[in-house]
mmCIF file of C-alpha atoms in Angstrom:
data_model
loop_
_atom_site.group_PDB
_atom_site.id
_atom_site.type_symbol
_atom_site.label_atom_id
_atom_site.label_comp_id
_atom_site.label_asym_id
_atom_site.label_seq_id
_atom_site.Cartn_x
_atom_site.Cartn_y
_atom_site.Cartn_z
ATOM 1 C CA MET A 1 10.655 4.733 -40.044
ATOM 2 C CA ALA A 2 11.395 5.988 -43.555
ATOM 3 C CA ALA A 3 12.518 3.598 -46.285
ATOM 4 C CA ILE A 4 16.232 3.983 -46.989
ATOM 5 C CA LEU A 5 16.046 1.655 -49.999
ATOM 6 C CA GLU A 6 13.147 1.130 -52.386
ATOM 7 C CA ALA A 7 13.346 -1.276 -55.305
ATOM 8 C CA VAL A 8 10.378 -1.308 -57.688
ATOM 9 C CA LYS A 9 9.726 -3.974 -60.343
ATOM 10 C CA ILE A 10 13.365 -5.032 -60.550
ATOM 11 C CA HIS A 11 14.242 -7.147 -63.576
ATOM 12 C CA LYS A 12 17.666 -8.556 -64.335
ATOM 13 C CA SER A 13 18.496 -10.710 -67.347
ATOM 14 C CA TYR A 14 21.732 -12.040 -68.751
ATOM 15 C CA GLY A 15 22.569 -13.116 -72.292
ATOM 16 C CA ASN A 16 21.096 -11.940 -75.588
ATOM 17 C CA LYS A 17 17.668 -12.153 -77.216
ATOM 18 C CA TYR A 18 18.398 -15.677 -78.506
ATOM 19 C CA ASN A 19 19.612 -17.029 -75.214
ATOM 20 C CA LYS A 20 18.225 -14.969 -72.365
ATOM 21 C CA GLN A 21 18.249 -15.940 -68.716
ATOM 22 C CA GLU A 22 15.911 -13.927 -66.521
ATOM 23 C CA VAL A 23 17.229 -13.955 -62.948
ATOM 24 C CA LEU A 24 15.081 -11.287 -61.237
ATOM 25 C CA LYS A 25 11.478 -11.100 -62.419
ATOM 26 C CA GLY A 26 9.825 -7.862 -61.342
ATOM 27 C CA LEU A 27 10.786 -7.931 -57.688
ATOM 28 C CA ASP A 28 9.654 -5.218 -55.219
ATOM 29 C CA LEU A 29 11.539 -4.565 -52.005
ATOM 30 C CA SER A 30 11.626 -1.871 -49.346
ATOM 31 C CA ILE A 31 14.161 -1.603 -46.513
ATOM 32 C CA GLU A 32 13.701 0.805 -43.633
ATOM 33 C CA GLU A 33 16.380 2.894 -42.025
ATOM 34 C CA GLY A 34 18.107 1.026 -39.193
ATOM 35 C CA GLU A 35 16.982 -2.472 -40.286
ATOM 36 C CA PHE A 36 19.269 -5.527 -40.310
ATOM 37 C CA VAL A 37 17.964 -7.664 -43.179
ATOM 38 C CA SER A 38 19.171 -11.046 -44.454
ATOM 39 C CA ILE A 39 18.497 -12.312 -47.971
ATOM 40 C CA MET A 40 18.392 -16.095 -48.399
ATOM 41 C CA GLY A 41 17.557 -18.491 -51.206
ATOM 42 C CA SER A 42 18.755 -21.693 -52.814
ATOM 43 C CA SER A 43 21.438 -21.836 -55.471
ATOM 44 C CA GLY A 44 20.282 -19.977 -58.587
ATOM 45 C CA SER A 45 17.435 -18.188 -56.771
ATOM 46 C CA GLY A 46 18.844 -14.752 -57.591
ATOM 47 C CA LYS A 47 19.924 -13.642 -54.117
ATOM 48 C CA THR A 48 23.477 -12.692 -55.099
ATOM 49 C CA THR A 49 22.233 -10.948 -58.238
ATOM 50 C CA LEU A 50 19.751 -9.030 -56.089
ATOM 51 C CA LEU A 51 22.515 -7.864 -53.728
ATOM 52 C CA ASN A 52 24.651 -6.829 -56.710
ATOM 53 C CA VAL A 53 21.944 -4.677 -58.304
ATOM 54 C CA LEU A 54 20.798 -3.167 -54.982
ATOM 55 C CA SER A 55 24.384 -2.211 -54.145
ATOM 56 C CA SER A 56 25.039 -0.755 -57.637
ATOM 57 C CA ILE A 57 27.752 -3.334 -58.429
ATOM 58 C CA ASP A 58 25.564 -4.485 -61.343
ATOM 59 C CA LYS A 59 22.900 -2.656 -63.360
ATOM 60 C CA VAL A 60 19.229 -3.654 -63.537
ATOM 61 C CA SER A 61 17.584 -4.587 -66.856
ATOM 62 C CA GLY A 62 14.366 -2.860 -65.746
ATOM 63 C CA GLY A 63 12.774 -1.164 -62.737
ATOM 64 C CA SER A 64 14.142 1.442 -60.354
ATOM 65 C CA ILE A 65 16.182 1.487 -57.148
ATOM 66 C CA ARG A 66 16.163 4.479 -54.842
ATOM 67 C CA ILE A 67 18.647 4.792 -51.984
ATOM 68 C CA GLU A 68 18.240 7.709 -49.568
ATOM 69 C CA GLY A 69 15.813 9.234 -52.049
ATOM 70 C CA GLN A 70 18.185 9.090 -55.025
ATOM 71 C CA ASP A 71 17.465 6.938 -58.074
ATOM 72 C CA ILE A 72 20.694 5.026 -58.676
ATOM 73 C CA THR A 73 19.415 3.215 -61.780
ATOM 74 C CA GLY A 74 19.732 6.337 -63.925
ATOM 75 C CA MET A 75 23.189 7.361 -62.699
ATOM 76 C CA LYS A 76 26.252 7.431 -64.940
ATOM 77 C CA GLU A 77 29.335 5.464 -63.823
ATOM 78 C CA LYS A 78 31.136 8.482 -62.326
ATOM 79 C CA GLN A 79 28.029 9.567 -60.387
ATOM 80 C CA LEU A 80 27.596 6.009 -59.142
ATOM 81 C CA ALA A 81 31.211 5.743 -57.994
ATOM 82 C CA ASP A 82 30.804 8.997 -56.072
ATOM 83 C CA PHE A 83 27.479 7.831 -54.588
ATOM 84 C CA ARG A 84 29.048 4.538 -53.456
ATOM 85 C CA LYS A 85 31.930 6.305 -51.688
ATOM 86 C CA ARG A 86 29.578 8.548 -49.725
ATOM 87 C CA HIS A 87 26.514 6.422 -49.035
ATOM 88 C CA LEU A 88 27.482 2.721 -49.132
ATOM 89 C CA GLY A 89 29.748 0.322 -47.241
ATOM 90 C CA PHE A 90 30.721 -3.194 -48.380
ATOM 91 C CA ILE A 91 31.800 -6.349 -46.545
ATOM 92 C CA PHE A 92 32.873 -9.195 -48.849
ATOM 93 C CA GLN A 93 33.397 -12.882 -48.121
ATOM 94 C CA ASP A 94 37.099 -12.705 -49.036
ATOM 95 C CA TYR A 95 37.843 -9.526 -47.007
ATOM 96 C CA ASN A 96 39.252 -7.478 -49.954
ATOM 97 C CA LEU A 97 41.970 -5.960 -47.779
ATOM 98 C CA LEU A 98 45.122 -4.430 -49.270
ATOM 99 C CA GLU A 99 48.067 -6.568 -48.115
ATOM 100 C CA THR A 100 50.549 -3.672 -48.282
ATOM 101 C CA LEU A 101 48.531 -1.529 -45.839
ATOM 102 C CA THR A 102 48.209 -1.944 -42.072
ATOM 103 C CA VAL A 103 44.862 -2.684 -40.427
ATOM 104 C CA LYS A 104 44.526 0.994 -39.578
ATOM 105 C CA GLU A 105 45.389 2.154 -43.117
ATOM 106 C CA ASN A 106 42.906 -0.327 -44.615
ATOM 107 C CA ILE A 107 40.132 0.904 -42.315
ATOM 108 C CA MET A 108 40.868 4.571 -43.020
ATOM 109 C CA LEU A 109 40.774 4.228 -46.828
ATOM 110 C CA PRO A 110 37.159 5.479 -47.223
ATOM 111 C CA LEU A 111 38.028 8.559 -45.126
ATOM 112 C CA SER A 112 40.958 9.521 -47.351
ATOM 113 C CA VAL A 113 38.519 9.606 -50.274
ATOM 114 C CA ALA A 114 35.965 11.585 -48.237
ATOM 115 C CA LYS A 115 38.409 14.433 -47.445
ATOM 116 C CA VAL A 116 37.925 14.224 -43.684
ATOM 117 C CA SER A 117 40.336 16.158 -41.428
ATOM 118 C CA ARG A 118 43.146 14.152 -39.839
ATOM 119 C CA ALA A 119 41.797 14.595 -36.300
ATOM 120 C CA GLU A 120 38.275 13.608 -37.356
ATOM 121 C CA ALA A 121 39.628 10.583 -39.260
ATOM 122 C CA GLU A 122 41.594 9.453 -36.186
ATOM 123 C CA ARG A 123 38.504 9.810 -33.980
ATOM 124 C CA LYS A 124 36.293 7.836 -36.384
ATOM 125 C CA PHE A 125 38.939 5.139 -36.788
ATOM 126 C CA ARG A 126 39.403 4.705 -33.037
ATOM 127 C CA GLU A 127 35.661 4.552 -32.381
ATOM 128 C CA VAL A 128 34.919 1.901 -35.005
ATOM 129 C CA ALA A 129 38.062 -0.163 -34.297
ATOM 130 C CA GLU A 130 37.270 -0.263 -30.572
ATOM 131 C CA GLN A 131 33.630 -1.210 -31.220
ATOM 132 C CA LEU A 132 34.812 -4.110 -33.392
ATOM 133 C CA GLY A 133 37.551 -5.162 -30.953
ATOM 134 C CA ILE A 134 40.523 -4.665 -33.305
ATOM 135 C CA TYR A 135 42.059 -1.381 -32.129
ATOM 136 C CA GLU A 136 45.134 -3.099 -30.707
ATOM 137 C CA LEU A 137 45.815 -4.707 -34.133
ATOM 138 C CA LYS A 138 46.068 -1.334 -35.857
ATOM 139 C CA ASP A 139 49.756 -1.603 -36.844
ATOM 140 C CA LYS A 140 49.589 -5.210 -38.036
ATOM 141 C CA TYR A 141 49.338 -6.235 -41.694
ATOM 142 C CA PRO A 142 46.573 -8.529 -43.034
ATOM 143 C CA ASN A 143 48.963 -11.523 -43.295
ATOM 144 C CA GLU A 144 49.669 -11.207 -39.547
ATOM 145 C CA ILE A 145 46.061 -11.535 -38.345
ATOM 146 C CA SER A 146 43.395 -14.286 -38.328
ATOM 147 C CA GLY A 147 40.467 -14.650 -40.751
ATOM 148 C CA GLY A 148 38.023 -13.401 -38.123
ATOM 149 C CA GLN A 149 40.194 -10.343 -37.438
ATOM 150 C CA LYS A 150 40.487 -9.671 -41.183
ATOM 151 C CA GLN A 151 36.714 -9.750 -41.525
ATOM 152 C CA ARG A 152 36.275 -7.363 -38.597
ATOM 153 C CA THR A 153 38.825 -5.059 -40.265
ATOM 154 C CA SER A 154 36.760 -5.282 -43.436
ATOM 155 C CA ALA A 155 33.622 -4.459 -41.407
ATOM 156 C CA ALA A 156 35.356 -1.481 -39.746
ATOM 157 C CA ARG A 157 36.288 -0.153 -43.188
ATOM 158 C CA ALA A 158 32.628 -0.470 -44.243
ATOM 159 C CA PHE A 159 31.347 1.425 -41.178
ATOM 160 C CA VAL A 160 34.042 4.076 -40.705
ATOM 161 C CA HIS A 161 32.604 6.750 -43.026
ATOM 162 C CA GLU A 162 29.104 6.244 -41.554
ATOM 163 C CA PRO A 163 27.344 5.234 -44.778
ATOM 164 C CA GLY A 164 23.548 4.991 -44.926
ATOM 165 C CA LEU A 165 23.688 1.356 -46.058
ATOM 166 C CA ILE A 166 26.076 -1.546 -45.503
ATOM 167 C CA PHE A 167 25.977 -4.490 -47.924
ATOM 168 C CA ALA A 168 27.471 -7.773 -46.694
ATOM 169 C CA ASP A 169 27.960 -10.659 -49.146
ATOM 170 C CA GLU A 170 28.334 -13.986 -47.263
ATOM 171 C CA PRO A 171 30.488 -12.225 -44.628
ATOM 172 C CA THR A 172 30.879 -15.398 -42.538
ATOM 173 C CA GLY A 173 31.477 -17.710 -45.523
ATOM 174 C CA ALA A 174 35.220 -18.096 -44.914
ATOM 175 C CA LEU A 175 35.111 -18.092 -41.093
ATOM 176 C CA ASP A 176 35.010 -20.837 -38.458
ATOM 177 C CA SER A 177 31.907 -20.863 -36.245
ATOM 178 C CA LYS A 178 33.474 -18.925 -33.349
ATOM 179 C CA SER A 179 34.852 -16.158 -35.594
ATOM 180 C CA ALA A 180 31.502 -16.080 -37.421
ATOM 181 C CA SER A 181 29.480 -15.597 -34.233
ATOM 182 C CA ASP A 182 31.973 -12.944 -33.029
ATOM 183 C CA LEU A 183 31.496 -11.027 -36.270
ATOM 184 C CA LEU A 184 27.691 -11.381 -36.255
ATOM 185 C CA ASN A 185 27.458 -10.225 -32.635
ATOM 186 C CA LYS A 186 29.552 -7.197 -33.574
ATOM 187 C CA LEU A 187 27.437 -6.439 -36.680
ATOM 188 C CA SER A 188 24.294 -6.696 -34.581
ATOM 189 C CA LEU A 189 25.798 -4.296 -32.040
ATOM 190 C CA MET A 190 26.847 -1.829 -34.782
ATOM 191 C CA ASN A 191 23.328 -2.007 -36.175
ATOM 192 C CA GLN A 192 21.878 -1.068 -32.773
ATOM 193 C CA ARG A 193 24.503 1.435 -31.601
ATOM 194 C CA ARG A 194 25.156 3.267 -34.838
ATOM 195 C CA GLY A 195 21.704 2.833 -36.363
ATOM 196 C CA ALA A 196 23.446 1.378 -39.425
ATOM 197 C CA THR A 197 21.213 -0.323 -41.999
ATOM 198 C CA ILE A 198 22.666 -3.715 -42.980
ATOM 199 C CA VAL A 199 21.627 -5.900 -45.917
ATOM 200 C CA MET A 200 23.329 -9.306 -45.825
ATOM 201 C CA VAL A 201 23.201 -12.197 -48.274
ATOM 202 C CA THR A 202 23.812 -15.517 -46.532
ATOM 203 C CA HIS A 203 23.131 -19.215 -47.003
ATOM 204 C CA ASP A 204 23.649 -19.817 -43.280
ATOM 205 C CA PRO A 205 20.501 -19.867 -41.080
ATOM 206 C CA VAL A 206 22.629 -19.177 -37.987
ATOM 207 C CA ALA A 207 23.951 -15.963 -39.569
ATOM 208 C CA ALA A 208 20.444 -14.972 -40.708
ATOM 209 C CA SER A 209 19.087 -15.436 -37.168
ATOM 210 C CA TYR A 210 21.077 -12.370 -36.041
ATOM 211 C CA SER A 211 19.011 -10.110 -38.300
ATOM 212 C CA GLY A 212 15.560 -8.630 -37.692
ATOM 213 C CA ARG A 213 14.042 -9.759 -40.994
ATOM 214 C CA VAL A 214 14.831 -12.546 -43.435
ATOM 215 C CA ILE A 215 13.737 -12.319 -47.077
ATOM 216 C CA PHE A 216 13.614 -15.616 -48.976
ATOM 217 C CA ILE A 217 14.134 -15.417 -52.745
ATOM 218 C CA LYS A 218 12.886 -18.153 -55.069
ATOM 219 C CA ASP A 219 12.980 -18.115 -58.886
ATOM 220 C CA GLY A 220 13.630 -14.376 -59.041
ATOM 221 C CA HIS A 221 10.738 -13.403 -56.745
ATOM 222 C CA ILE A 222 10.330 -12.839 -53.013
ATOM 223 C CA TYR A 223 8.916 -16.154 -51.795
ATOM 224 C CA THR A 224 8.238 -15.126 -48.194
ATOM 225 C CA GLN A 225 9.605 -12.972 -45.354
ATOM 226 C CA LEU A 226 10.116 -13.648 -41.657
ATOM 227 C CA TYR A 227 10.211 -10.948 -38.976
ATOM 228 C CA ARG A 228 11.976 -11.654 -35.697
ATOM 229 C CA GLY A 229 10.003 -9.193 -33.551
ATOM 230 C CA GLN A 230 10.411 -10.133 -29.879
ATOM 231 C CA GLU A 231 11.535 -13.703 -30.600
ATOM 232 C CA THR A 232 14.806 -15.042 -29.191
ATOM 233 C CA ARG A 233 17.538 -15.691 -31.725
ATOM 234 C CA GLN A 234 17.220 -19.468 -31.124
ATOM 235 C CA SER A 235 13.493 -19.431 -31.818
ATOM 236 C CA PHE A 236 13.974 -17.266 -34.927
ATOM 237 C CA PHE A 237 16.665 -19.711 -36.111
ATOM 238 C CA GLN A 238 14.097 -22.547 -35.870
ATOM 239 C CA ASP A 239 11.613 -20.524 -37.964
ATOM 240 C CA ILE A 240 14.298 -19.910 -40.605
ATOM 241 C CA MET A 241 15.142 -23.621 -40.700
ATOM 242 C CA LYS A 242 11.468 -24.534 -41.179
ATOM 243 C CA THR A 243 11.072 -22.073 -44.048
ATOM 244 C CA GLN A 244 14.271 -23.395 -45.640
ATOM 245 C CA GLY A 245 12.839 -26.894 -45.385
ATOM 246 C CA VAL A 246 9.716 -25.793 -47.264
ATOM 247 C CA LEU A 247 11.932 -24.146 -49.898
ATOM 248 C CA GLY A 248 13.705 -27.458 -50.376
ATOM 249 C CA GLY A 249 16.919 -26.659 -48.514
ATOM 250 C CA VAL A 250 19.397 -23.948 -49.321
ATOM 251 C CA GLN A 251 22.718 -24.780 -50.874
ATOM 252 C CA ASP A 252 25.563 -22.357 -51.197
ATOM 253 C CA GLU A 253 25.425 -20.158 -54.273
ATOM 254 C CA HIS A 254 28.404 -18.795 -56.152
#
């Protein structure tokens, strides 16, 4: 498979020359098309910063990031905004839904930007909403549905315009365990059915066990990686727990 994302010698620092904090220290990373990858690490390891620079939310201090063959590190803000709309999807911990729009209107937002015909937009909406089990909620508003349903609406919005890459930042962080496993099962299914590439930051080993590869970040570097291969999810979960133990436990990072 071809790499959909290639990050080379990524550096990210905050502060000024007198008080500089280096968060990412020359990190290399490649993600193949169709992968479901989790990024884990203890508080302060740089995992959230890594997701932010990979997804173009934040700029790198050094190095290059290529997504679908395009170098996003050299893009101007307008180019980046356009690139995001076409090529990327986002799922955030706090849903980021617009309260004044229905579930359907929230999901269809990326299509209105993409200038898709009405019939095509309706078809895409129905397909993704049915796959995520929220089609019957289409006329409800966010304040009328549960947290799990909100997050699946957020996921549908991320998938609807068929982006090359979906970035998920702690997508189960605000959910109870049943809603979390519902969402993760659905993400896993979308990954297989739609061939969507998903990169998820999580502190939860259960969530990470749904992915095919887990990258552990420590002190701004990749510490180690685990591949699931033919393992069951339960067995992969045990491997993740062991690695976390070696890393000294993983606390939540804000």
